[in-house]
PDB file of C-alpha atoms and ligand atoms in Angstrom:
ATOM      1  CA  UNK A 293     -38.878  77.496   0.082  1.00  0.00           C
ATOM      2  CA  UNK A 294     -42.539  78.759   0.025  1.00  0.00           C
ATOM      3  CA  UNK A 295     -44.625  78.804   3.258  1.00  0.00           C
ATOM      4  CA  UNK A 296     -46.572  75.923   2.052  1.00  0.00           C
ATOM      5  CA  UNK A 297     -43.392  73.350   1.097  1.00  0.00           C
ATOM      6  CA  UNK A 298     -42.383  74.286   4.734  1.00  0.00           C
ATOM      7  CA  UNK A 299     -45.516  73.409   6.091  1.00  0.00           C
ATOM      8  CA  UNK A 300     -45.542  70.105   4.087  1.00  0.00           C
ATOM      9  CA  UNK A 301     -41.960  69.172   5.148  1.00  0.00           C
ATOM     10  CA  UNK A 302     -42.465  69.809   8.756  1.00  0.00           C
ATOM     11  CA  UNK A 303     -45.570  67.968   9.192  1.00  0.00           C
ATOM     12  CA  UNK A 304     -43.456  65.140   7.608  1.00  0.00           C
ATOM     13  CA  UNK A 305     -40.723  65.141  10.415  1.00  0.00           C
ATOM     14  CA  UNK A 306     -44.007  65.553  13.038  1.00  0.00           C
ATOM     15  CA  UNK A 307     -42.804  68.869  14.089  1.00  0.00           C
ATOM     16  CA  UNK A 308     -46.424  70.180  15.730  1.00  0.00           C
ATOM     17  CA  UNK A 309     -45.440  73.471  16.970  1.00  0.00           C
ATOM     18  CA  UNK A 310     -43.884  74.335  13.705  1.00  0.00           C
ATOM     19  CA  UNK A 311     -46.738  73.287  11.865  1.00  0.00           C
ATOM     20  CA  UNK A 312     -49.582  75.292  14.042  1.00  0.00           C
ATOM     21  CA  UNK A 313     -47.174  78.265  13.656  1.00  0.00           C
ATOM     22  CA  UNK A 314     -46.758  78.173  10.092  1.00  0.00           C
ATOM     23  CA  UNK A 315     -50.213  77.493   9.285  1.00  0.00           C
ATOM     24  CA  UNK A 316     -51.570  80.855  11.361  1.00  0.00           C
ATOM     25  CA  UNK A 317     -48.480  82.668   9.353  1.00  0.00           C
ATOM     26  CA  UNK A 318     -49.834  81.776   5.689  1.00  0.00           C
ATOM     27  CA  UNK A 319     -53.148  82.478   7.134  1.00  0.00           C
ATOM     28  CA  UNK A 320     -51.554  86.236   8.013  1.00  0.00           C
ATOM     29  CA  UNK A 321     -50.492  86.257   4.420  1.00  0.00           C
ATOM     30  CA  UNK A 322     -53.704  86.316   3.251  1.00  0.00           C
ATOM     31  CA  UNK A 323     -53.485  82.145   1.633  1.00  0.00           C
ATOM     32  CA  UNK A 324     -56.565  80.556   1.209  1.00  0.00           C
ATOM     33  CA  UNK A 325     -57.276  77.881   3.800  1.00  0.00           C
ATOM     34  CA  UNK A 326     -58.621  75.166   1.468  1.00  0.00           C
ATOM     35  CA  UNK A 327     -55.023  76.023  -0.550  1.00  0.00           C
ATOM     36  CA  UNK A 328     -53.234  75.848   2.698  1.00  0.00           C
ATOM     37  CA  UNK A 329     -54.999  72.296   3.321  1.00  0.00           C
ATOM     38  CA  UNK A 330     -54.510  70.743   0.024  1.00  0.00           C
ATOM     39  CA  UNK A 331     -50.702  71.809  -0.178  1.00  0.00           C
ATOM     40  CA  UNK A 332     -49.192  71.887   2.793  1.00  0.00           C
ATOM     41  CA  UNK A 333     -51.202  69.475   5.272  1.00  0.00           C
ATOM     42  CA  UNK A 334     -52.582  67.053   2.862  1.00  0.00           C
ATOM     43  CA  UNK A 335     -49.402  67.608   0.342  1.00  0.00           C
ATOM     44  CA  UNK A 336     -46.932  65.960   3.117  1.00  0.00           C
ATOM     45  CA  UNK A 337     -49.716  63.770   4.242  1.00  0.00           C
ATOM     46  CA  UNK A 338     -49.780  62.619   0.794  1.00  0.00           C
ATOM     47  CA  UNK A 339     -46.096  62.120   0.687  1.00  0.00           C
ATOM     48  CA  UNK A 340     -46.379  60.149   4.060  1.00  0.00           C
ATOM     49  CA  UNK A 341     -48.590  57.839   2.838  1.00  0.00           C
ATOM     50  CA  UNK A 342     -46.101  57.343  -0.211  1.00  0.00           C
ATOM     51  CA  UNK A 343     -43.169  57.094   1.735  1.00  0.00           C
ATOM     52  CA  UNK A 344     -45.108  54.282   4.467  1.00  0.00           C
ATOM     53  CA  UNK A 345     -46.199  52.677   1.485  1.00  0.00           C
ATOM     54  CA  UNK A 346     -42.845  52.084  -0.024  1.00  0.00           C
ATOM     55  CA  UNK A 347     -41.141  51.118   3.663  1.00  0.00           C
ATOM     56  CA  UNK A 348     -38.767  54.199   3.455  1.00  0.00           C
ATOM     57  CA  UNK A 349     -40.719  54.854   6.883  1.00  0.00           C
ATOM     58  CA  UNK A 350     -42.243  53.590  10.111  1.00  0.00           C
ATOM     59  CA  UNK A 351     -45.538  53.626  12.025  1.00  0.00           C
ATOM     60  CA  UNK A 352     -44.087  55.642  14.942  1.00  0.00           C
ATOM     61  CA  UNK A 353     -43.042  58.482  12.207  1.00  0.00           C
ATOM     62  CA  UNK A 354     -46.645  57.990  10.373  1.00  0.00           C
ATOM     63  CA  UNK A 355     -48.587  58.971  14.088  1.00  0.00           C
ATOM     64  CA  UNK A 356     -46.263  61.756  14.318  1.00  0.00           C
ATOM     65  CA  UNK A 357     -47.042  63.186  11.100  1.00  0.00           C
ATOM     66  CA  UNK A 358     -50.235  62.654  11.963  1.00  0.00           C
ATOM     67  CA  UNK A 359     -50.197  65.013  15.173  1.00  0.00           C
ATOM     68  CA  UNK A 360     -48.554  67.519  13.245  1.00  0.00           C
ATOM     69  CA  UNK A 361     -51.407  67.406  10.806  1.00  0.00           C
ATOM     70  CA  UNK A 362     -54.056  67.776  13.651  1.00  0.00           C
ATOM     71  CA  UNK A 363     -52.619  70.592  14.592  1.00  0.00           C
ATOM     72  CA  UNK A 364     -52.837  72.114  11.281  1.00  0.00           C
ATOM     73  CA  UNK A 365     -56.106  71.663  10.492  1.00  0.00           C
ATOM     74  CA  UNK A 366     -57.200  72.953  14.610  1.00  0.00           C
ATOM     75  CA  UNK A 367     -55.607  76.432  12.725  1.00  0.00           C
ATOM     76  CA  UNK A 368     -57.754  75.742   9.362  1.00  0.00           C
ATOM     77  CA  UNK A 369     -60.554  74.338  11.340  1.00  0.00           C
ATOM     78  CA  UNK A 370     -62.555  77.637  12.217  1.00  0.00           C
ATOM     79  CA  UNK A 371     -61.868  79.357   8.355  1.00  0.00           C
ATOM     80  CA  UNK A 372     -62.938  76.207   6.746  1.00  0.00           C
ATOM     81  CA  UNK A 373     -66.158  75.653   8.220  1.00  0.00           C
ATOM     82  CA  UNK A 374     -66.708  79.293   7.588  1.00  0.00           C
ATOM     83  CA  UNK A 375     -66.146  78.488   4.577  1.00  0.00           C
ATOM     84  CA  UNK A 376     -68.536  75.379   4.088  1.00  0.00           C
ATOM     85  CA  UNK A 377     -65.761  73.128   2.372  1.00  0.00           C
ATOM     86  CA  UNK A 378     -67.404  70.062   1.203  1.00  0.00           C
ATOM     87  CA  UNK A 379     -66.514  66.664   2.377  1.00  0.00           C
ATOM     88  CA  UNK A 380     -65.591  64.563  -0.050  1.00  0.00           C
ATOM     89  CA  UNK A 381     -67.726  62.137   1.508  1.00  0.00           C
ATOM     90  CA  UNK A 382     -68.171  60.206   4.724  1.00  0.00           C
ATOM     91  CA  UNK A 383     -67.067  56.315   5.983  1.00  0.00           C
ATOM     92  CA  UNK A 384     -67.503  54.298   8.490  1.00  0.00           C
ATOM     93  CA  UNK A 385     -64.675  52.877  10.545  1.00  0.00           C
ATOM     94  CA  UNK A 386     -64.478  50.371  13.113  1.00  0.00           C
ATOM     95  CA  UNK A 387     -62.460  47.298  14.331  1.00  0.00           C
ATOM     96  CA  UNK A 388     -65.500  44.129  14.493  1.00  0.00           C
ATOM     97  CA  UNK A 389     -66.450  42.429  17.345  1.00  0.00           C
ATOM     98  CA  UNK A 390     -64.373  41.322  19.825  1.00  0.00           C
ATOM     99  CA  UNK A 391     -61.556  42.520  18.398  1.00  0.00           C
ATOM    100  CA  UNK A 392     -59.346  45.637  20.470  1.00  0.00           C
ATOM    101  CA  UNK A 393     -56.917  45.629  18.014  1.00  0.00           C
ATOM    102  CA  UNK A 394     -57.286  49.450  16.640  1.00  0.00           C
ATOM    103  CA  UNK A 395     -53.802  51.095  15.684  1.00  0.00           C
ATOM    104  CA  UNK A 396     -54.072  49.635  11.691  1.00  0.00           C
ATOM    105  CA  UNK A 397     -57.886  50.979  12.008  1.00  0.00           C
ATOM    106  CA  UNK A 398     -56.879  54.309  13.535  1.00  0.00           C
ATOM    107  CA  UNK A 399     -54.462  54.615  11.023  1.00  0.00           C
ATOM    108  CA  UNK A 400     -56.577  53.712   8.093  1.00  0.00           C
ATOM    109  CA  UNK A 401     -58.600  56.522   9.660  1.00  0.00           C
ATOM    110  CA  UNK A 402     -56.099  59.329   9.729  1.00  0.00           C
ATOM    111  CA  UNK A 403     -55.137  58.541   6.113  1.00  0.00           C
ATOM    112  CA  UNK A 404     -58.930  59.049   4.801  1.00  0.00           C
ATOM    113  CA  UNK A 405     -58.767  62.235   6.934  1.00  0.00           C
ATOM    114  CA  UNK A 406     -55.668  63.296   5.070  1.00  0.00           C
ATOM    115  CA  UNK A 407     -56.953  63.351   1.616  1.00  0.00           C
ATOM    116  CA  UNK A 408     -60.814  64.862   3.007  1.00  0.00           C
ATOM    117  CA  UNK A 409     -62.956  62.475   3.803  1.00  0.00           C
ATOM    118  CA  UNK A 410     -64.997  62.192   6.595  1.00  0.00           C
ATOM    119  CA  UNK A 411     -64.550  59.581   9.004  1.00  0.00           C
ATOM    120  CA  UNK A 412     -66.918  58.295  11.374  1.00  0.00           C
ATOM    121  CA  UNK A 413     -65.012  56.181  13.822  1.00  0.00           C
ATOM    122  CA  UNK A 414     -67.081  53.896  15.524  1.00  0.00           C
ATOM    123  CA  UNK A 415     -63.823  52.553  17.536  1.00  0.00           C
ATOM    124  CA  UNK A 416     -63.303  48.770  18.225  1.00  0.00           C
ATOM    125  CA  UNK A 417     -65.520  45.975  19.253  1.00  0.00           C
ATOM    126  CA  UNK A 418     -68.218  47.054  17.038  1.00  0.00           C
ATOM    127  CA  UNK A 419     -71.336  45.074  17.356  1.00  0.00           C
ATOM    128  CA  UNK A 420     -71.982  44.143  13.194  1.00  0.00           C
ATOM    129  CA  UNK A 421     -75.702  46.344  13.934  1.00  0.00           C
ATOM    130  CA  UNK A 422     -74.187  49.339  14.718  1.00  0.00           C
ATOM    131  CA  UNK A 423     -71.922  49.562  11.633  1.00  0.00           C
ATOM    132  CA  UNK A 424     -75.135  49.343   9.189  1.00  0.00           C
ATOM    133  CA  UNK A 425     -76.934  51.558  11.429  1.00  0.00           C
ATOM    134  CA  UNK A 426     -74.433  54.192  11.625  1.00  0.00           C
ATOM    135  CA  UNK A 427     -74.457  54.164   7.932  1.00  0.00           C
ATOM    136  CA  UNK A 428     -77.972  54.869   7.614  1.00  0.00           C
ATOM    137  CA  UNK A 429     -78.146  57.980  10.271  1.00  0.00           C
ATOM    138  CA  UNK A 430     -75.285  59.336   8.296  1.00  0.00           C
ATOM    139  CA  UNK A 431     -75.714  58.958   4.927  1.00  0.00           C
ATOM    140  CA  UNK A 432     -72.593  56.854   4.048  1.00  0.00           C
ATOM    141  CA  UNK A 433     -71.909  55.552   1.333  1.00  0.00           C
ATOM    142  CA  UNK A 434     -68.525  53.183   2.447  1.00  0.00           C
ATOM    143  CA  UNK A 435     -68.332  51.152   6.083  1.00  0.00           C
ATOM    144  CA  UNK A 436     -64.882  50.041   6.689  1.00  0.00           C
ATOM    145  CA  UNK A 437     -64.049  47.322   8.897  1.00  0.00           C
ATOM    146  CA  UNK A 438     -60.492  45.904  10.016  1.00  0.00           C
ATOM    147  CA  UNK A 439     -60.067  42.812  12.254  1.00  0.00           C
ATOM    148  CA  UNK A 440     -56.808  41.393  13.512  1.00  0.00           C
ATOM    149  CA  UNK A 441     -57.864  38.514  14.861  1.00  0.00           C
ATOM    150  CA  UNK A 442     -58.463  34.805  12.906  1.00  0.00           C
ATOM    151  CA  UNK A 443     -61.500  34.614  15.055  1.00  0.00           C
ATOM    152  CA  UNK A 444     -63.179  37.963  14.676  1.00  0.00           C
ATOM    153  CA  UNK A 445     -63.281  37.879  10.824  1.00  0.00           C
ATOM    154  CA  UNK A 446     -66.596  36.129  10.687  1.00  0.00           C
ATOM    155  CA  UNK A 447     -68.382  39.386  12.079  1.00  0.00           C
ATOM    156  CA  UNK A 448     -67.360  41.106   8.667  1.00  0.00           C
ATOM    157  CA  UNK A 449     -69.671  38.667   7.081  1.00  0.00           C
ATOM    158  CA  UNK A 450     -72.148  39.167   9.038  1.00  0.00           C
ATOM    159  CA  UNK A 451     -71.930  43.122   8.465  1.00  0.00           C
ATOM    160  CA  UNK A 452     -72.093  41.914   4.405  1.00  0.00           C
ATOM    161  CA  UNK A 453     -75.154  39.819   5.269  1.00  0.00           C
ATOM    162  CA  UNK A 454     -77.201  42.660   7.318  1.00  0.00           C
ATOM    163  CA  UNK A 455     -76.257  45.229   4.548  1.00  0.00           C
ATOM    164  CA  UNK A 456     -77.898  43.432   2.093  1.00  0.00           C
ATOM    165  CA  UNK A 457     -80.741  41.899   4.187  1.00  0.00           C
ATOM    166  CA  UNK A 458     -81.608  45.485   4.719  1.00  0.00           C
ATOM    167  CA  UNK A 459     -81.566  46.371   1.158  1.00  0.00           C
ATOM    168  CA  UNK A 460     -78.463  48.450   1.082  1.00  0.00           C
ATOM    169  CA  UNK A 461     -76.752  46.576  -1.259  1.00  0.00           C
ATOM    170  CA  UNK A 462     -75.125  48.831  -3.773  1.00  0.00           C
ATOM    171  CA  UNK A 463     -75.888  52.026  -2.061  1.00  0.00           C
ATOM    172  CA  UNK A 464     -73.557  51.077   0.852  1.00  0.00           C
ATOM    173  CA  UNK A 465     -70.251  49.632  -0.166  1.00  0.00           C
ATOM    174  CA  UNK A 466     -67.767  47.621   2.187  1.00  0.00           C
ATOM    175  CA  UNK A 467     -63.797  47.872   2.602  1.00  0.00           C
ATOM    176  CA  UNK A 468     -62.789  44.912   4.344  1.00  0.00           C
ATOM    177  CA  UNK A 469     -58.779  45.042   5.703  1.00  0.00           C
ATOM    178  CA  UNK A 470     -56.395  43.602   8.686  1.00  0.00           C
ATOM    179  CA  UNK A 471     -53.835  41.252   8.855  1.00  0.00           C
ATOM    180  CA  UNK A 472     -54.981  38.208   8.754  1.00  0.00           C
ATOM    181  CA  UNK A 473     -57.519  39.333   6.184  1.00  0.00           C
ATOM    182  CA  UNK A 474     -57.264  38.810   2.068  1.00  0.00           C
ATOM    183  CA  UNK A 475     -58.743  39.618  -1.065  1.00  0.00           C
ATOM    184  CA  UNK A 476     -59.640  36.444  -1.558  1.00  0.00           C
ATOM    185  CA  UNK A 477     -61.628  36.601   1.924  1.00  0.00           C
ATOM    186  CA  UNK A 478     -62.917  39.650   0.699  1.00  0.00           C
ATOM    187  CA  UNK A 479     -64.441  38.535  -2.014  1.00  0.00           C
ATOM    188  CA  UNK A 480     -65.521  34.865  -0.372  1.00  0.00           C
ATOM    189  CA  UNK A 481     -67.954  37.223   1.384  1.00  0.00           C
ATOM    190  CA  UNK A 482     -68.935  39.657  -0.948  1.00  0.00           C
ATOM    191  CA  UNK A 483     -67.200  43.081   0.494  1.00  0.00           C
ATOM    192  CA  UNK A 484     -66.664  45.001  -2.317  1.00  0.00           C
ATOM    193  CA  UNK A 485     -62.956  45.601  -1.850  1.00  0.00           C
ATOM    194  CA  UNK A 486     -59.502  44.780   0.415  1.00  0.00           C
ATOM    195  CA  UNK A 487     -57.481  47.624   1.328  1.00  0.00           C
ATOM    196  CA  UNK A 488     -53.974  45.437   2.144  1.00  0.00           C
ATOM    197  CA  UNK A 489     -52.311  48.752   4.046  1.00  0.00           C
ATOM    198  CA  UNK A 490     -53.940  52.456   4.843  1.00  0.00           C
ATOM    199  CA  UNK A 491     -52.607  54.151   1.691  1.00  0.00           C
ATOM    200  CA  UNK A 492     -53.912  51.022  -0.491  1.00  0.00           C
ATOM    201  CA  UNK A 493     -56.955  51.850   1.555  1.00  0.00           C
ATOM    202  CA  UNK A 494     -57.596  55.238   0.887  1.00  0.00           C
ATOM    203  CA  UNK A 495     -57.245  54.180  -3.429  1.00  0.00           C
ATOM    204  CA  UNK A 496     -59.825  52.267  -2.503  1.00  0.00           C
ATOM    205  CA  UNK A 497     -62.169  53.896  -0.826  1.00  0.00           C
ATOM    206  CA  UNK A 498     -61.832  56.699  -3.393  1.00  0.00           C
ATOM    207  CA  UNK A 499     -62.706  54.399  -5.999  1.00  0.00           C
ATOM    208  CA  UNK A 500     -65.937  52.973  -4.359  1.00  0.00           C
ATOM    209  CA  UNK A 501     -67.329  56.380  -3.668  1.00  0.00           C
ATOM    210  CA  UNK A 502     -66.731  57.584  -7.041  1.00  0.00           C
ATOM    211  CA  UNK A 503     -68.496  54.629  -8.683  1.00  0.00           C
ATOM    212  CA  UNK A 504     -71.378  55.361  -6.371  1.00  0.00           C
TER     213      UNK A 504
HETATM  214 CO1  B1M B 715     -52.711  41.075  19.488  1.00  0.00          CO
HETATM  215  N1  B1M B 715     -52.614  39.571  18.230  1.00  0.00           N
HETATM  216  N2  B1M B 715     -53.846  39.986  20.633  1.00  0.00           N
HETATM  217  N3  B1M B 715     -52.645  42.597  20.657  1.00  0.00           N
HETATM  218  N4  B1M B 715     -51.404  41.779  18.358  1.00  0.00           N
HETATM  219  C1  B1M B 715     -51.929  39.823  16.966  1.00  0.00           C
HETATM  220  C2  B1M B 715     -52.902  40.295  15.913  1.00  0.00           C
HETATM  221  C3  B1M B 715     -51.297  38.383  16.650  1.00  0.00           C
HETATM  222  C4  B1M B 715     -51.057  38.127  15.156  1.00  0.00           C
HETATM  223  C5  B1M B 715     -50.011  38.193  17.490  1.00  0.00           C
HETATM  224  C6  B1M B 715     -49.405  36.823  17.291  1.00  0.00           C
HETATM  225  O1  B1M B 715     -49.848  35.883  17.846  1.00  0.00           O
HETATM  226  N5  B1M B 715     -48.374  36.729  16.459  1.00  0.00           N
HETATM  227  C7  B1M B 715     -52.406  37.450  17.258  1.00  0.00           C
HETATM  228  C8  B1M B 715     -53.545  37.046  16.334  1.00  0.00           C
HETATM  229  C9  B1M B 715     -53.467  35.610  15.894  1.00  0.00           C
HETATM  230  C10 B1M B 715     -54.566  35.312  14.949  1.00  0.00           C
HETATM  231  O2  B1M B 715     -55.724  35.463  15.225  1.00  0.00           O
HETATM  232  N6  B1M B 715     -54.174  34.864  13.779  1.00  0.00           N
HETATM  233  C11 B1M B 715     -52.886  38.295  18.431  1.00  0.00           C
HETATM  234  C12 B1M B 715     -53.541  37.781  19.566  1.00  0.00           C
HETATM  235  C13 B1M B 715     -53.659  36.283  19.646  1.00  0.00           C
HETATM  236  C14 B1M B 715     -54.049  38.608  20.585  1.00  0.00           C
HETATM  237  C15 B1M B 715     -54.789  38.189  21.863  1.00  0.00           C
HETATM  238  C16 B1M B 715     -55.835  37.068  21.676  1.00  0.00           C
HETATM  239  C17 B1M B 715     -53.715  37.822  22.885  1.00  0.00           C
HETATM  240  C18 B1M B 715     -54.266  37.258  24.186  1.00  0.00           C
HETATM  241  O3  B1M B 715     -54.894  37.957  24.910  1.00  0.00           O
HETATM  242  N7  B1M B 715     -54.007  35.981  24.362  1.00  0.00           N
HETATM  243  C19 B1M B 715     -55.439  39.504  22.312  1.00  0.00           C
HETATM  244  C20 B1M B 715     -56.829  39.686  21.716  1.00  0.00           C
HETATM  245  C21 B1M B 715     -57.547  40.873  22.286  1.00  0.00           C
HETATM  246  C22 B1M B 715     -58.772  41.174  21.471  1.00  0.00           C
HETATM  247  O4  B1M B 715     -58.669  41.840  20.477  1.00  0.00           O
HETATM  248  N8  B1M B 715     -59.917  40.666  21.889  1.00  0.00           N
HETATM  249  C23 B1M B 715     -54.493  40.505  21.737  1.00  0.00           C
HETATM  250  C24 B1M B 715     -54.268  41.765  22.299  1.00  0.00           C
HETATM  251  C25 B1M B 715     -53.380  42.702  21.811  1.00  0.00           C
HETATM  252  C26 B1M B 715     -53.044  44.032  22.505  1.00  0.00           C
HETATM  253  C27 B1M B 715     -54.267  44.668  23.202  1.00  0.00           C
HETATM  254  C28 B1M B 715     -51.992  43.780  23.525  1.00  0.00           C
HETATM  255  C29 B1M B 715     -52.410  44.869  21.339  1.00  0.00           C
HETATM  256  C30 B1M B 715     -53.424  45.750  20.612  1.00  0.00           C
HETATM  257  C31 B1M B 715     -53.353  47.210  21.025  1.00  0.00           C
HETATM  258  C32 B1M B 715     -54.188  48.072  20.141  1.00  0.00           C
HETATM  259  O5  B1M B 715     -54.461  47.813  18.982  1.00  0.00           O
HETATM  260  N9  B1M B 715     -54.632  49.178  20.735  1.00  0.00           N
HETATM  261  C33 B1M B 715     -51.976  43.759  20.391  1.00  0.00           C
HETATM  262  C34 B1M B 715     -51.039  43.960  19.352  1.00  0.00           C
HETATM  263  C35 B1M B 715     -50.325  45.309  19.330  1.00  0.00           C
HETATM  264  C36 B1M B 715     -50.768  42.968  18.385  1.00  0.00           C
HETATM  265  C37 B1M B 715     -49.681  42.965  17.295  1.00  0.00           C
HETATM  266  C38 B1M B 715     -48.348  42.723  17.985  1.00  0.00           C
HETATM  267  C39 B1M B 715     -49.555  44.210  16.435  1.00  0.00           C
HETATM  268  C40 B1M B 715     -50.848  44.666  15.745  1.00  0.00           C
HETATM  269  C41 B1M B 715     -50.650  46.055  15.163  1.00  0.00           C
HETATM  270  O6  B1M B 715     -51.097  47.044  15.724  1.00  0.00           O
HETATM  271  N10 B1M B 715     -49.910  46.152  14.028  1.00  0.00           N
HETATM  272  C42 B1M B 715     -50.145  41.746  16.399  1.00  0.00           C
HETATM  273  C43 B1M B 715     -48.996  41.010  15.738  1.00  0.00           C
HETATM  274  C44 B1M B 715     -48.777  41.500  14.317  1.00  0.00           C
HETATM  275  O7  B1M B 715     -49.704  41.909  13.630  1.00  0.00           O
HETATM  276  N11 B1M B 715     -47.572  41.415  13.889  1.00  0.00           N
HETATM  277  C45 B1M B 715     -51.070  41.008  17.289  1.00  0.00           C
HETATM  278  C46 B1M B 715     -49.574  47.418  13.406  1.00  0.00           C
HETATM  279  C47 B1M B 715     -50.733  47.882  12.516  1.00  0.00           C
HETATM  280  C48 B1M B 715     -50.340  49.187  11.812  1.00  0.00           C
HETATM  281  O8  B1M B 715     -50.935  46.900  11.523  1.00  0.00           O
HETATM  282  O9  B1M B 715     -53.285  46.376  12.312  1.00  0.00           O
HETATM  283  O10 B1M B 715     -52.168  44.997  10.495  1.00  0.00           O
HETATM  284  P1  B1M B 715     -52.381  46.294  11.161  1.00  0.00           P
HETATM  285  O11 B1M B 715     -52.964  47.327  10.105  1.00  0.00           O
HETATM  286  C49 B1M B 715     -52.407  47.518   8.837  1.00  0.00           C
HETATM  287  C50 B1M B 715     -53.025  46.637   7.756  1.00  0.00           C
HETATM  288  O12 B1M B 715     -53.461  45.389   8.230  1.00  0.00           O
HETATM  289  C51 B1M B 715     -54.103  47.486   7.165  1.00  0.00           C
HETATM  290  O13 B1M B 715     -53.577  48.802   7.261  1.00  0.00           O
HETATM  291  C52 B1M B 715     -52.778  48.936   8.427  1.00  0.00           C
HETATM  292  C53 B1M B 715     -51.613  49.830   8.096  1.00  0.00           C
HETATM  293  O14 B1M B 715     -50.815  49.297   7.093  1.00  0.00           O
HETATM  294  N12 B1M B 715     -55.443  47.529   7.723  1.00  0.00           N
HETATM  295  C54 B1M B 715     -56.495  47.868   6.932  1.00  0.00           C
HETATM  296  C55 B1M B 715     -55.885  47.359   8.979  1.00  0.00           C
HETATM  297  N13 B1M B 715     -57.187  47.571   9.039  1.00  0.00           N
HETATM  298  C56 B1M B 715     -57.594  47.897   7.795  1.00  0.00           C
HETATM  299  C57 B1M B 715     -58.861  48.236   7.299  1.00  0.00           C
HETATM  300  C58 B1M B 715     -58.972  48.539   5.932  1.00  0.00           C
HETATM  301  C59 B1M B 715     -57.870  48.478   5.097  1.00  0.00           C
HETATM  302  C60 B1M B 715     -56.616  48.166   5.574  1.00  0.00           C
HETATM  303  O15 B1M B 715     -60.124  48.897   5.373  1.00  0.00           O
HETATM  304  C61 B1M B 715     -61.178  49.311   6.189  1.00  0.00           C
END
């Protein structure tokens, strides 16, 4: 099994130290780190995602793989800043107001990670402001919200409203997902799309960036 495949399969069974280890060996070997990214880390991300999508596995095995990948890409990080790898673009995350639910959000988050995007994770109980404001000091093109809570999906509304009150309409597109939230709610208040899980998620986001 190549270097790569091993890296890939170990970051699927969350096996950290194997992953950090393996990753500084292909480095040795003289691999490319974007190549070691794309196959190996976000190769068995990839196949995570696939695998949590279908049910063949859990959330605890998902946050494993996750750690695995971190550690990974705290090899890669050094090379591929070096090596000015573009992003393949930015989003920002957050759970809405008054809601602490975050492990769907933080998982939505590591998934966008996995496949290169940049996420800018505002955290939970985000004020609707500071989710339109954080797109405009970074140049976003996609905020993401996810609420758990019956009661705190209003506040994604009122992130739709202030985006286009502001004139961002178009420029800024919005991923609405969480629970008790659905594509029909979605589209009662004019987000442009409903991730229903992280991997549906990350399709989408993907989507609204390149139609940008
Ligand atoms: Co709370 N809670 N909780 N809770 N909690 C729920 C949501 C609830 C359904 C439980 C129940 O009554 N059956 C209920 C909500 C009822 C409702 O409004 N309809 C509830 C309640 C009532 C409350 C409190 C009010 C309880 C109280 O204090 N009386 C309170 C509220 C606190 C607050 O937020 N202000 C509360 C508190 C908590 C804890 C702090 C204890 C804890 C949260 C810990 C944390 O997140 N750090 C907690 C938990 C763990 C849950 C349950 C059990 C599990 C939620 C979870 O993490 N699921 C939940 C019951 C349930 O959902 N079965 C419940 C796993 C996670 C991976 O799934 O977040 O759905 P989920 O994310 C999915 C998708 O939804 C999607 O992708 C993810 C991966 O597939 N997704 C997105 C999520 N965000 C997305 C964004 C996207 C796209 C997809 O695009 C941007």
């Amino acid at each position: 099994m190549s270097i790569l495949a091993q890296i890939a399969e170990h970051l699927q069974t969350g096996d950290d130290e194997h992953v950090a280890e393996l990753t500084r060996e292909a480095l040795e070997q003289g691999l490319e780190p974007k190549h070691i990214l794309d196959t190996g880390l976000i190769g068995g991300m990839t196949t995570i995602g696939e695998k949590f999508k279908a049910h063949d596995i859990f959330l605890p095995d998902v946050l494993m793989a996750a750690k695995a990948m971190y550690a990974g890409m705290e090899i890669l990080k050094p090379r591929l800043i070096a090596e000015g790898i573009p992003s393949l673009g930015k989003v920002i995350l957050g759970t809405v107001q008054g809601d602490l639910h975050d492990i769907g959000k933080n998982l939505v988050g590591i998934m966008l990670r996995g496949v290169g995007l940049e996420v800018i994770d505002l955290g939970n109980d985000v004020a609707p402001g500071r989710f339109v404001e954080a797109a405009t000091e970074h140049g976003a093109p996609v905020i993401g919200m996810s609420a758990l809570l019956t009661t705190t999906m209003p506040a994604m509304s009122q992130v739709v409203a202030l985006v286009k009150e502001q004139g961002l309409a178009g420029k800024v597109k919005i991923i609405v997902g969480g629970a008790p939230v659905s594509a029909e709610f979605a589209r009662e208040i004019g987000a442009d799309a409903y991730g229903f899980d992280a991997a549906n998620a990350v399709e989408r986001v993907k989507a609204l960036i390149s139609e940008n």
